[in-house]
Tab-separated table of C-alpha atoms and ligand atoms in Angstrom:
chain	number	residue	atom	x	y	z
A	1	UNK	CA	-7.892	6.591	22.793
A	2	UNK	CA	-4.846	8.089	21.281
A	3	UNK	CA	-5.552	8.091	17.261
A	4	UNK	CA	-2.372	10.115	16.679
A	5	UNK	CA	0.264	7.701	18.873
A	6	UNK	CA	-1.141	4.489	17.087
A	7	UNK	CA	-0.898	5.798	13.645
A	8	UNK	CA	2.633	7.766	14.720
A	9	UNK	CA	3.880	3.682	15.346
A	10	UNK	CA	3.263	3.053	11.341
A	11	UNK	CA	5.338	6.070	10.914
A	12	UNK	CA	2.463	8.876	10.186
A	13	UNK	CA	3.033	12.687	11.297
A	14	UNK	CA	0.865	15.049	13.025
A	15	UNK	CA	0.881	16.960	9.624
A	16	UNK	CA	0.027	14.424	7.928
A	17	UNK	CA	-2.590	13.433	10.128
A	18	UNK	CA	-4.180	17.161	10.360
A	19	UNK	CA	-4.537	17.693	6.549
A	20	UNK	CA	-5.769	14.421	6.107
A	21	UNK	CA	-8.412	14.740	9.045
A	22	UNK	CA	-9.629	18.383	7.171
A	23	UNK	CA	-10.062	17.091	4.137
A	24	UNK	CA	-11.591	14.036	5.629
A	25	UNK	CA	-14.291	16.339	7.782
A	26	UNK	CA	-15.645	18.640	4.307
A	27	UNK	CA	-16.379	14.875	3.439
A	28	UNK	CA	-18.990	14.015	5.993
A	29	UNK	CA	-22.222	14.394	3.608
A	30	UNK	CA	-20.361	12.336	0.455
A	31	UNK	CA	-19.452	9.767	3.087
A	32	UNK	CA	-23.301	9.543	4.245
A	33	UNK	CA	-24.622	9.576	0.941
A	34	UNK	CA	-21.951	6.400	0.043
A	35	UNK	CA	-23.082	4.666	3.430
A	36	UNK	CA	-26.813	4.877	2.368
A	37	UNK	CA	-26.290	3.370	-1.299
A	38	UNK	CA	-24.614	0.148	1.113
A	39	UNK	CA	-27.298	-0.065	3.037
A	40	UNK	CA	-29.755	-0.301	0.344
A	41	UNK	CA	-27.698	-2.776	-1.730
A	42	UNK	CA	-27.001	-4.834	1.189
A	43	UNK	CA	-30.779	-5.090	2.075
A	44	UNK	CA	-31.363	-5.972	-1.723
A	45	UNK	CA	-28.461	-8.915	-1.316
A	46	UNK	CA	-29.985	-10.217	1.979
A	47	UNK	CA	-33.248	-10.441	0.444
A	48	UNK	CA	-31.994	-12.147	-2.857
A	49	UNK	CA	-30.408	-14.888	-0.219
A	50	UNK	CA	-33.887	-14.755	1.312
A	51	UNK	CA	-35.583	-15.748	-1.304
A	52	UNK	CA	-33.371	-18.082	-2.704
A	53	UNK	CA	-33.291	-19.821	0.514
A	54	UNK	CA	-30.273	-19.885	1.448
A	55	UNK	CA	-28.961	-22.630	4.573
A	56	UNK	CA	-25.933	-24.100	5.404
A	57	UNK	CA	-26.146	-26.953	3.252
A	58	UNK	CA	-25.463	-24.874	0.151
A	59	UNK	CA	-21.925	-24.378	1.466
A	60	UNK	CA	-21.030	-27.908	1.148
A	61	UNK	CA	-17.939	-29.039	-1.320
A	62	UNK	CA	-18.968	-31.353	-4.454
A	63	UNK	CA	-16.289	-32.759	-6.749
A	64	UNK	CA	-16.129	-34.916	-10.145
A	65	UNK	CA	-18.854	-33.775	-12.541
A	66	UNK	CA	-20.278	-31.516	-9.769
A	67	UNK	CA	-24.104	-32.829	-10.506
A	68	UNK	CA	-26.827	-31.720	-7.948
A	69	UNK	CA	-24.583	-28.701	-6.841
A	70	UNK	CA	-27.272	-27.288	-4.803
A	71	UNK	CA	-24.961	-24.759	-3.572
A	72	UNK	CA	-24.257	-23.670	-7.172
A	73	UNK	CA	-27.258	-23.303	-8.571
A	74	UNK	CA	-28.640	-20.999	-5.484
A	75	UNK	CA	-25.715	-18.886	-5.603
A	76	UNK	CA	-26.470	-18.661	-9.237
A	77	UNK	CA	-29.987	-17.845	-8.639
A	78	UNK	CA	-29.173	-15.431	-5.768
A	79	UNK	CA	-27.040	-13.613	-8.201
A	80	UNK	CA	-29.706	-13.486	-10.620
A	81	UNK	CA	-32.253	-12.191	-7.770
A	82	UNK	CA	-29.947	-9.853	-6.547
A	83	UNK	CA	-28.954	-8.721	-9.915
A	84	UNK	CA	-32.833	-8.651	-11.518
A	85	UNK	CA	-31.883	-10.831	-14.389
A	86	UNK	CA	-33.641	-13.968	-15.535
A	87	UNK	CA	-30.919	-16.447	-14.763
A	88	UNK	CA	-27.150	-16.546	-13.987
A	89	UNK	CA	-23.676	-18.285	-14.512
A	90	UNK	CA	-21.211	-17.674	-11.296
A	91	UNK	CA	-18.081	-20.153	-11.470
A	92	UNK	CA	-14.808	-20.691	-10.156
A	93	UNK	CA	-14.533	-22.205	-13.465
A	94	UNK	CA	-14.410	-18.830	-14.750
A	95	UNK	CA	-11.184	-17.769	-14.251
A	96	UNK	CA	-10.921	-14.264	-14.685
A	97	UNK	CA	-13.275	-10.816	-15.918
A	98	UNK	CA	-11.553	-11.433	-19.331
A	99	UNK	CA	-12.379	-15.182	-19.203
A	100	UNK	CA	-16.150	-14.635	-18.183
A	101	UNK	CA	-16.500	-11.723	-21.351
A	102	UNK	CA	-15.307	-14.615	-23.489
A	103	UNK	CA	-17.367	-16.898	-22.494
A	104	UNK	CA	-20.575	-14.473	-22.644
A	105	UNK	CA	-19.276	-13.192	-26.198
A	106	UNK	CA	-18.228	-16.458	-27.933
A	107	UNK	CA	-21.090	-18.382	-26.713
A	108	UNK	CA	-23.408	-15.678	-28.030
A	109	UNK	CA	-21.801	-14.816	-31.464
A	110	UNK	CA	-21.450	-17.431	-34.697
A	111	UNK	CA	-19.983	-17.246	-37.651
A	112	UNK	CA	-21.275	-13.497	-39.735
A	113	UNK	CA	-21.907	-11.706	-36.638
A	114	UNK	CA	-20.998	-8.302	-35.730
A	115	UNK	CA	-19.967	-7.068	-32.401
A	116	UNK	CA	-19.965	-3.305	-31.680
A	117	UNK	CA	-18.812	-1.349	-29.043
A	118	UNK	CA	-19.925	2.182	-29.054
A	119	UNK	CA	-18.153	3.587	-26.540
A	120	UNK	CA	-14.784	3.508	-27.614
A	121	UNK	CA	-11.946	0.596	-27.381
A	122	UNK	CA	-12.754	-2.387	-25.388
A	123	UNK	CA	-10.322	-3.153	-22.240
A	124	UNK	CA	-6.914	-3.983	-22.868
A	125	UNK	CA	-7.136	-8.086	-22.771
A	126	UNK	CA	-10.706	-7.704	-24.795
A	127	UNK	CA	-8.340	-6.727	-27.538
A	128	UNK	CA	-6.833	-9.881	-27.872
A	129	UNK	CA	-10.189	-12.123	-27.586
A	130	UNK	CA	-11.903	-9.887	-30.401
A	131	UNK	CA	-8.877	-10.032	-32.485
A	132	UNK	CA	-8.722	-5.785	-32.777
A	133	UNK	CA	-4.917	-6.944	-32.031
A	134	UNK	CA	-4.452	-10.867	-33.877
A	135	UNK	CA	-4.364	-13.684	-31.462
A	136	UNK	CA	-4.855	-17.462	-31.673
A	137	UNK	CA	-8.246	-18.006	-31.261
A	138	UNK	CA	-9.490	-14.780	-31.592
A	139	UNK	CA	-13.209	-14.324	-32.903
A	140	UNK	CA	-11.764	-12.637	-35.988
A	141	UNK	CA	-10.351	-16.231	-36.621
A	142	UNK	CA	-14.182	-17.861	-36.023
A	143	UNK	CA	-15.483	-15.105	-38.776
A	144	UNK	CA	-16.610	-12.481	-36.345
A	145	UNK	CA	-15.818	-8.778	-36.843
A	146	UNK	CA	-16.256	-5.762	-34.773
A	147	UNK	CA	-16.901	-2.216	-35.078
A	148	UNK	CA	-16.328	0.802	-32.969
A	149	UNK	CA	-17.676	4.273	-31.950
A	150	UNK	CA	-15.920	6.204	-29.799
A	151	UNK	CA	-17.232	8.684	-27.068
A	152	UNK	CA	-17.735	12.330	-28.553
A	153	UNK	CA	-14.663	14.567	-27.547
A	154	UNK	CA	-17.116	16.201	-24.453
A	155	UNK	CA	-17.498	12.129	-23.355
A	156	UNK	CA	-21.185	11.483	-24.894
A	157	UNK	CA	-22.073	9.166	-27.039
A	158	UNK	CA	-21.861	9.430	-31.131
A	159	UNK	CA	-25.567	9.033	-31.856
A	160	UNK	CA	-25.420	9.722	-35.072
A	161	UNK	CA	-22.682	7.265	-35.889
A	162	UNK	CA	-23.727	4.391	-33.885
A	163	UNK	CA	-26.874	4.694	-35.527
A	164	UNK	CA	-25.119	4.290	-39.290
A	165	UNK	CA	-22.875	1.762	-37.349
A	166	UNK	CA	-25.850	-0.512	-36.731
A	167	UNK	CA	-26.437	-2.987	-39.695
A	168	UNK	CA	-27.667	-6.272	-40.573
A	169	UNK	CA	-24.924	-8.156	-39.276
A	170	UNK	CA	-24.572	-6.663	-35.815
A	171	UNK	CA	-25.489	-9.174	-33.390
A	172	UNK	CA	-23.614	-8.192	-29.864
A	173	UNK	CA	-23.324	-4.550	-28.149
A	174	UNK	CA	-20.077	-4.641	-26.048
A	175	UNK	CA	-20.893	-1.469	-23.480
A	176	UNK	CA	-17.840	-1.077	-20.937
A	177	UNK	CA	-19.460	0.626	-17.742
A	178	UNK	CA	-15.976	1.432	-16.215
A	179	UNK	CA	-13.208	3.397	-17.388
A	180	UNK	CA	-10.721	1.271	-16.647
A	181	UNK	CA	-7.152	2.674	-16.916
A	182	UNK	CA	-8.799	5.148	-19.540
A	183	UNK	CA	-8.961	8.517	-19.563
A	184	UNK	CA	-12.848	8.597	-21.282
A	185	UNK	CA	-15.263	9.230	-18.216
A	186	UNK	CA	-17.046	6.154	-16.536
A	187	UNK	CA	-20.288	5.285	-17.721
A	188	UNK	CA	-23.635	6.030	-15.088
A	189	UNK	CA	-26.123	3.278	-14.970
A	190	UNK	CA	-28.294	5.851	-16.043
A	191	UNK	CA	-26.044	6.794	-19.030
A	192	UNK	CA	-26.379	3.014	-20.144
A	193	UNK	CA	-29.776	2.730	-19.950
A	194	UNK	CA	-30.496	5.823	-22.097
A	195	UNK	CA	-27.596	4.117	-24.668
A	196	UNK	CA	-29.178	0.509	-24.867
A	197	UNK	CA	-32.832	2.160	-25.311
A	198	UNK	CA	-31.143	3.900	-28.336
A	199	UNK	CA	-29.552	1.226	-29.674
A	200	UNK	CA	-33.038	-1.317	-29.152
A	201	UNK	CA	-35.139	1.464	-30.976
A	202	UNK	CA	-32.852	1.345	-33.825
A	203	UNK	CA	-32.420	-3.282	-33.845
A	204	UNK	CA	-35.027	-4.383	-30.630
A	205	UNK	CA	-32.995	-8.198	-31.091
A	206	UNK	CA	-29.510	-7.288	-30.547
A	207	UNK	CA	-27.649	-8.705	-27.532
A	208	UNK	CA	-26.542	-5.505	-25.405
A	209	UNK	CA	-23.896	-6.516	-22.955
A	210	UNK	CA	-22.152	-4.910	-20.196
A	211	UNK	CA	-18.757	-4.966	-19.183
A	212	UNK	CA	-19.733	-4.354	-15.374
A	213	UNK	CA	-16.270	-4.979	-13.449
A	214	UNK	CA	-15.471	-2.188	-10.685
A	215	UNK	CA	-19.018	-0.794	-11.113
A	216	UNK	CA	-20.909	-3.186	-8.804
A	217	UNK	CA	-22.903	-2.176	-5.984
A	218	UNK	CA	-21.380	1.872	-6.352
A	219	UNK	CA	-24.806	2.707	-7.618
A	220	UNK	CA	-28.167	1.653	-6.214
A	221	UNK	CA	-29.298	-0.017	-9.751
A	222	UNK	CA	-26.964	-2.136	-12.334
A	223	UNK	CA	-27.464	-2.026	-15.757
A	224	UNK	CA	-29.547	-4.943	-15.615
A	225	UNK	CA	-32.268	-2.634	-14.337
A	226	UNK	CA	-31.767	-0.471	-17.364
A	227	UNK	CA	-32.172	-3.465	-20.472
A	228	UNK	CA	-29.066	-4.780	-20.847
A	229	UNK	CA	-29.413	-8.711	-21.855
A	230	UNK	CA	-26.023	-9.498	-19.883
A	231	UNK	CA	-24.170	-7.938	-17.174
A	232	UNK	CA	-20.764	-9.511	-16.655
A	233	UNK	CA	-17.757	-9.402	-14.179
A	234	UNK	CA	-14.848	-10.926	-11.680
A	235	UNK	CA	-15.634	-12.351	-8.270
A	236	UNK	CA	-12.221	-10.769	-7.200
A	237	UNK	CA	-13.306	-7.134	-7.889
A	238	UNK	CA	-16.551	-6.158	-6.374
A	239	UNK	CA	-19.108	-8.862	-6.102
A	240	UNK	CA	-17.195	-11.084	-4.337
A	241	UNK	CA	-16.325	-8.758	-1.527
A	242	UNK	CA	-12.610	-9.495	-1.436
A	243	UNK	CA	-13.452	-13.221	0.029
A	244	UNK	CA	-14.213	-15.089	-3.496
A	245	UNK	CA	-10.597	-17.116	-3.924
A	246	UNK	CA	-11.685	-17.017	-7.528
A	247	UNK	CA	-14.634	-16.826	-10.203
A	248	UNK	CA	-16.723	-14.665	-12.479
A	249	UNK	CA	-20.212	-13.925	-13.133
A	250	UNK	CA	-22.645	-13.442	-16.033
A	251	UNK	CA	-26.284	-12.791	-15.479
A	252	UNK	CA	-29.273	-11.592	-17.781
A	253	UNK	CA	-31.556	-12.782	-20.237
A	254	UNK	CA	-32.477	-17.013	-19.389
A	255	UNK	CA	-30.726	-17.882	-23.372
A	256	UNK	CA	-27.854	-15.667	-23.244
A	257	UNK	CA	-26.851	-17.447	-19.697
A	258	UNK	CA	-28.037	-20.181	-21.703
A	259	UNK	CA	-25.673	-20.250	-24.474
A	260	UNK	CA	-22.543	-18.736	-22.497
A	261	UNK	CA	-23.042	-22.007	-20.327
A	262	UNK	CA	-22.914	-23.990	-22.814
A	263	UNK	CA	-20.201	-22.987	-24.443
A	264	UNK	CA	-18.492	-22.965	-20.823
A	265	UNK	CA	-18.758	-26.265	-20.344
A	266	UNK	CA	-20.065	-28.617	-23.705
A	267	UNK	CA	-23.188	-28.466	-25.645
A	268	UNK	CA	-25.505	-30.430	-24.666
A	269	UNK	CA	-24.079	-30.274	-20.499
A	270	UNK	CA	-24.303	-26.632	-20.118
A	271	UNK	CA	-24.982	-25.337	-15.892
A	272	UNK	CA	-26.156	-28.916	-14.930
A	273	UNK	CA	-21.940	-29.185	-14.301
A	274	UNK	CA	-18.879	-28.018	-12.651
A	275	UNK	CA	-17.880	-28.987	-9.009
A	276	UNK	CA	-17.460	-26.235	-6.670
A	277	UNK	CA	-14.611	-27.832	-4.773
A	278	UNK	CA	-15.790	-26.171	-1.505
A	279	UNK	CA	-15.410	-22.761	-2.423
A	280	UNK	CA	-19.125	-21.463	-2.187
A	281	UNK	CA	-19.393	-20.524	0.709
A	282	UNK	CA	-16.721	-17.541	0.067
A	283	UNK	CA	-19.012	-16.469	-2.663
A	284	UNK	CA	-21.713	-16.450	-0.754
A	285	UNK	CA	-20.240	-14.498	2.133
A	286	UNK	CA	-18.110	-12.126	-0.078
A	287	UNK	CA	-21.297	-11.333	-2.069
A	288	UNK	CA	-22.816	-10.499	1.246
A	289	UNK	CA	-19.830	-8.197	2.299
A	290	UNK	CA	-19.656	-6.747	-0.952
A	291	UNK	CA	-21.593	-3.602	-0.817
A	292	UNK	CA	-19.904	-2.145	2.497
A	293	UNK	CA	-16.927	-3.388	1.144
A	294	UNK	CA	-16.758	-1.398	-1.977
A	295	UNK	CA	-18.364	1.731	0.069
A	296	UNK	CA	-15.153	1.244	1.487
A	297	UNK	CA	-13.546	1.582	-1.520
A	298	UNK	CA	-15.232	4.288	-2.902
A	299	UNK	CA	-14.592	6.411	0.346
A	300	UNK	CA	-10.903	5.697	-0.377
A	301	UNK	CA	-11.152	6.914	-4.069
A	302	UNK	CA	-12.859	9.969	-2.831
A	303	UNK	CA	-10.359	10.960	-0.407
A	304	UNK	CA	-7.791	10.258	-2.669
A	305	UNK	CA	-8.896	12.590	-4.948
A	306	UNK	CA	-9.900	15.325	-2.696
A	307	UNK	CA	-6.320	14.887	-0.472
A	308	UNK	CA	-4.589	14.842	-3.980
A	309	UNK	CA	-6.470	17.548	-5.549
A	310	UNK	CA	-6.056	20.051	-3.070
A	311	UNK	CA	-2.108	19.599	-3.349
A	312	UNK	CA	-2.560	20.829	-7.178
A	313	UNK	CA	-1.968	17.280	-8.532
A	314	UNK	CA	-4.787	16.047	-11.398
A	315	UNK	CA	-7.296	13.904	-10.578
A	316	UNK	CA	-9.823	11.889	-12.599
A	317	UNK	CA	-12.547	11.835	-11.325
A	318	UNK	CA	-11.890	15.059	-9.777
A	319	UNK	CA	-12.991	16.029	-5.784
A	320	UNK	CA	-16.494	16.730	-6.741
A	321	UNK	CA	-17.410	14.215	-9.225
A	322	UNK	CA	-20.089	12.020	-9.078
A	323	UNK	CA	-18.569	8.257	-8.852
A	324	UNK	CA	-19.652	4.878	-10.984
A	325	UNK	CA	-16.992	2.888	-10.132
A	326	UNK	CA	-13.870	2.186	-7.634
A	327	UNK	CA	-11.166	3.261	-9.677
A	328	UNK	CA	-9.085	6.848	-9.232
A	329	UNK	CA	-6.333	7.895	-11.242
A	330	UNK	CA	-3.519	10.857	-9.887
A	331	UNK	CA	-1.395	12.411	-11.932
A	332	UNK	CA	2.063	13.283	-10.520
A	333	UNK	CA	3.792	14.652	-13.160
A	334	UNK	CA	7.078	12.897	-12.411
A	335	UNK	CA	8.115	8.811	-11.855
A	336	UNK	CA	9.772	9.887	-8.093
A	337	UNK	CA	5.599	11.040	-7.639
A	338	UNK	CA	4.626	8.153	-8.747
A	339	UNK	CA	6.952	5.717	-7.137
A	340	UNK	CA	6.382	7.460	-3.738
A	341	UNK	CA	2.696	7.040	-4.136
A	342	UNK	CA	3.520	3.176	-4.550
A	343	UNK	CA	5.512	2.607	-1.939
A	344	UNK	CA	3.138	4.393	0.091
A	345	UNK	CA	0.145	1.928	-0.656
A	346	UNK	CA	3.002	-0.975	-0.298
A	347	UNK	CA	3.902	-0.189	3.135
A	348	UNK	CA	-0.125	-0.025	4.372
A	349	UNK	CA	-0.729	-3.360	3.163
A	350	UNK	CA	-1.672	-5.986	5.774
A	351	UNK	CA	0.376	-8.848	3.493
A	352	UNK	CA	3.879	-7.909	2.090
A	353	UNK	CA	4.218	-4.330	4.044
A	354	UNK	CA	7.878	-4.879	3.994
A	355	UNK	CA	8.869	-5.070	0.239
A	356	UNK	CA	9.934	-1.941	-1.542
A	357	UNK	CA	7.992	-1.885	-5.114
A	358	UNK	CA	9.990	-1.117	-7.944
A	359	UNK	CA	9.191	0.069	-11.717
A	360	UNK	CA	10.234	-3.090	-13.987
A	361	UNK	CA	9.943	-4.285	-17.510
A	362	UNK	CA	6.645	-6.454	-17.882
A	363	UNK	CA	5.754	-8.586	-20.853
A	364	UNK	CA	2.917	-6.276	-22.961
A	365	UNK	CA	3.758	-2.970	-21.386
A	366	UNK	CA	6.079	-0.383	-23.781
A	367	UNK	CA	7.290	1.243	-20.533
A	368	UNK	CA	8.620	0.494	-17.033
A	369	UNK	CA	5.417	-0.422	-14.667
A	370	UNK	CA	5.066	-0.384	-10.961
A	371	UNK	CA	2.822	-2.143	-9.073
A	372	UNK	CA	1.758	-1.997	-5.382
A	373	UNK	CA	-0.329	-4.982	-3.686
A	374	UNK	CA	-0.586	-6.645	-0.624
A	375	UNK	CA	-3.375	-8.901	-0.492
A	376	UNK	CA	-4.506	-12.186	0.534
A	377	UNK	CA	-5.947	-13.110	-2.739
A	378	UNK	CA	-3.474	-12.908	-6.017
A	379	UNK	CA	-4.028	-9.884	-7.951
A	380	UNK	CA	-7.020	-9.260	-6.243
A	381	UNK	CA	-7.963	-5.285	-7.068
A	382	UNK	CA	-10.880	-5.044	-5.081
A	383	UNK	CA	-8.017	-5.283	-2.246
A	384	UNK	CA	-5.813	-2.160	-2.371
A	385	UNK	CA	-3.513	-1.800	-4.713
A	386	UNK	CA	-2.202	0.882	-6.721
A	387	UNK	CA	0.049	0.655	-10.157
A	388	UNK	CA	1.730	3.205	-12.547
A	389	UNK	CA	3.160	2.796	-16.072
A	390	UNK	CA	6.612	4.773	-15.471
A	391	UNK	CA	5.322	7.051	-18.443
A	392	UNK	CA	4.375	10.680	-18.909
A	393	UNK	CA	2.344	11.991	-17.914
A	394	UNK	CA	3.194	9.973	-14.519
A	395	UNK	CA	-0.034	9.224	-13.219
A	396	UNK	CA	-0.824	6.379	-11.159
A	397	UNK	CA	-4.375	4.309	-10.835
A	398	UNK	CA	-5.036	3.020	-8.057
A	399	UNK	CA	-8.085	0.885	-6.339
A	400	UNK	CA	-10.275	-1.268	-3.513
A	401	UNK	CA	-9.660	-1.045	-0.095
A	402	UNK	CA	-11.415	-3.905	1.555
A	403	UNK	CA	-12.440	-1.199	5.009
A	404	UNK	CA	-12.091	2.249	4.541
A	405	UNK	CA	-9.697	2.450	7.214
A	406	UNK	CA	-7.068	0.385	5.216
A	407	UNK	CA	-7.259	2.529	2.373
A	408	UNK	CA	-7.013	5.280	4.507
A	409	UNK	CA	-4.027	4.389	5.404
A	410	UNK	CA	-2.896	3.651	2.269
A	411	UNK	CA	-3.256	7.343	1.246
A	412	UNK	CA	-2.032	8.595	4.594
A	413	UNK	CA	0.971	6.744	4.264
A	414	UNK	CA	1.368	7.996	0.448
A	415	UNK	CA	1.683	11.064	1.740
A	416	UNK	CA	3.873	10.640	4.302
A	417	UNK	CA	5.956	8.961	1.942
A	418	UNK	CA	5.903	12.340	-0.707
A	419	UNK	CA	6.090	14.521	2.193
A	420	UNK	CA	9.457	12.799	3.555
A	421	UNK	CA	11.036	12.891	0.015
A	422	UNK	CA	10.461	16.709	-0.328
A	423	UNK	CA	7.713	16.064	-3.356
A	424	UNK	CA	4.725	17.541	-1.764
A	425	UNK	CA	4.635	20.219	1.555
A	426	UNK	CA	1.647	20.571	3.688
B	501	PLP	C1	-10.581	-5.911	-14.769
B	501	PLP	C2	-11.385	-5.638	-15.966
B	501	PLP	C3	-11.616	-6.600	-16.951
B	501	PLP	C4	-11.030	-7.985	-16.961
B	501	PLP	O1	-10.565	-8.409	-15.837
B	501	PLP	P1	-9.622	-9.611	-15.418
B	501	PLP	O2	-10.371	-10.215	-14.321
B	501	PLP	O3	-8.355	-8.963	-15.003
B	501	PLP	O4	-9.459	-10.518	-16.570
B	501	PLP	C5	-12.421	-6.257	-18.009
B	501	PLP	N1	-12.951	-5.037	-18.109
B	501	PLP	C6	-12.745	-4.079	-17.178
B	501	PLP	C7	-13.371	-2.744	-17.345
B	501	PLP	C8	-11.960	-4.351	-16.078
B	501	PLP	O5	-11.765	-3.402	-15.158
């Protein structure tokens, strides 16, 4: 087997290939320690499906109304097994992350309520449904405010002022796990537990809800395990293993799935509807893949950042760090670093190798932004994909990897690509 001819056809060097492999070898023990946390989350998945009794007949298309969806409401309770929460809502009717946040907030809030997120701003499109920036629609507009605490400067949490931030109004705890495309550290499961215990000692009935996209399956427990009343995320990030077409998820506490149902579909109808159109099975199955995928993923954001790191470029999180979720950010320094980096992940991708990415003026952005993607499913970031506000201080985030191998390639071919322009020497 010749690794170095086959990888020399997509255009990689022997240099190229002999860093990577060094850096690649000192990661050995990380890499074992990622492939036991898939193991055990793939046993827990099998044994939610187990349970749940899962058989062919739940991967059979309903239409119309969608009554007696058999095939929904196991996949719903499978999520909820799998995820140790009472009950669960898993969709295609929910569109998007954003869409399935809504859905959990607004059907959980009323008029008077209080949300409050104590760990700093919400993500970007969360902005816009909690009216911090005005929107049609907004809960501002249906009489519900919001507070917020940000991290302490060392990334901890503000005790003292969450505590004073508490009051009688407060109703909903919005606790983002990830990052995002922040610069504030990513939440531990552990972290969150130790946060909603706070919080419950200081109001025991308040509605503590996670933001859990990119932090599925990356750790052994969810916050679920740890008291939070909802966890909540997109079927095309990490639950639904890079196979779900579409959807989102929210499980926890039987009356906050409850209410969020209800306010999904109509009071009064709640999960009893919604047609699955024949897409279950891909939840099923992608939910199956889904915790070797996103090892996959997470061996790619480690080798990133180790590859990266060692060429003197910033990296958050850094070589070492412990990880909570699938996202890596580099920081070039310049937009040729950037750009490179881009085209890099561009030309790995098994859909679309042969465009060229360029920055470009998008609708909501103050800057030029590149993206890189080539995947099967639209915007799918559980798939690799890399993008870049053309911005100092020129770093780029990038994410997924449905094998490791792909996003192995991915960063080999980055580097090739800042190698042949002269950017980086090895
Ligand atoms: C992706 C993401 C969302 C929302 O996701 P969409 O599916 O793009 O609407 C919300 N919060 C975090 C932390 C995310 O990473």
């Amino acid at each position: 087997m010749d690794m170095s001819m086959i990888y020399g056809q997509l255009g990689i060097s022997e240099t190229v290939l002999k860093y990577a492999k060094e850096v690649e070898e000192s990661l050995k023990d990380r890499f074992a320690e990622i492939d036991a946390t898939a193991e055990y989350n793939q046993i827990k998945v099998i044994k939610a499906m187990q349970e749940a009794r899962v058989s062919d007949v739940h991967f059979a298309a309903t239409t119309g109304y969608g009554y007696n969806d058999l095939g929904r409401d196991t996949l719903e309770e499978v999520y909820a097994k799998a995820f140790h929460g009472e009950d669960a809502l898993v969709r295609p009717q929910l569109i998007s992350g954003t869409h399935a946040l809504t859905v959990a907030m607004s059907g959980n809030l009323r008029p008077g309520d209080e949300i409050l997120s104590p760990v700093g701003k919400p993500y970007d499109t969360l902005e816009e449904v909690i009216g911090i920036r005005d929107s049609i629609g907004s809960l501002k507009e249906y009489g519900i405010s919001y507070r917020q605490v940000d991290l302490l400067p060392n990334g901890g949490f503000d005790y003292e002022n969450i505590r004073k931030a508490i009051n009688e109004k407060t109703k909903l705890i919005e606790i983002q796990r990830s990052k995002g495309y922040d610069t504030r550290p990513t939440l531990s499961v552990t972290q969150i537990g130790e946060l909603i215990a706070f919080i419950k000692g200081i109001k025991p009935d308040v509605i503590c809800m996670v933001d859990n996209c990119y932090g599925e399956f990356v750790e052994t427990i969810e916050p679920t395990d740890v008291g939070a009343d909802m966890i909540v995320g997109s079927l095309i990030k990490n639950p639904g293993g890079g196979l779900a077409p579409i959807g989102g998820y929210i499980v926890g506490r039987k009356d906050c799935i409850e209410r969020a149902a209800y306010r999904l579909t109509a009071p009064g109808l709640g999960k009893e509807v919604g047609a699955t159109l024949g897409v279950s099975q891909s939840l099923y199955q992608g939910l199956f893949l889904s915790p070797t995928v996103v090892a996959g993923a997470v061996k790619g954001a480690i080798f990133a950042a180790n590859v990266y790191e060692k060429l003197g470029f910033a990296v958050v999180p850094n070589s070492t760090e412990s990880r909570h979720d699938i996202i890596q950010a580099i920081t070039f320094g310049t937009p040729e670093g950037v750009i490179k980096f881009c085209e890099g992940i561009q030309a790995a991708a098994p859909v679309d190798s042969y465009v060229v990415p360029e920055p470009w003026a998008m609708p909501g952005y103050d800057s030029d932004v590149i993206m890189a993607a080539g995947a099967f499913v639209q915007g799918s970031s559980i798939e690799l994909s890399a993008d870049a506000p053309i911005k100092p201080p020129y770093a780029v985030y990038f994410q997924g990897g449905l094998t490791w191998y792909h996003a192995k390639l991915g960063i080999l071919m980055s580097l090739q690509k800042l190698l042949d322009a002269g950017l980086i020497t090895l």
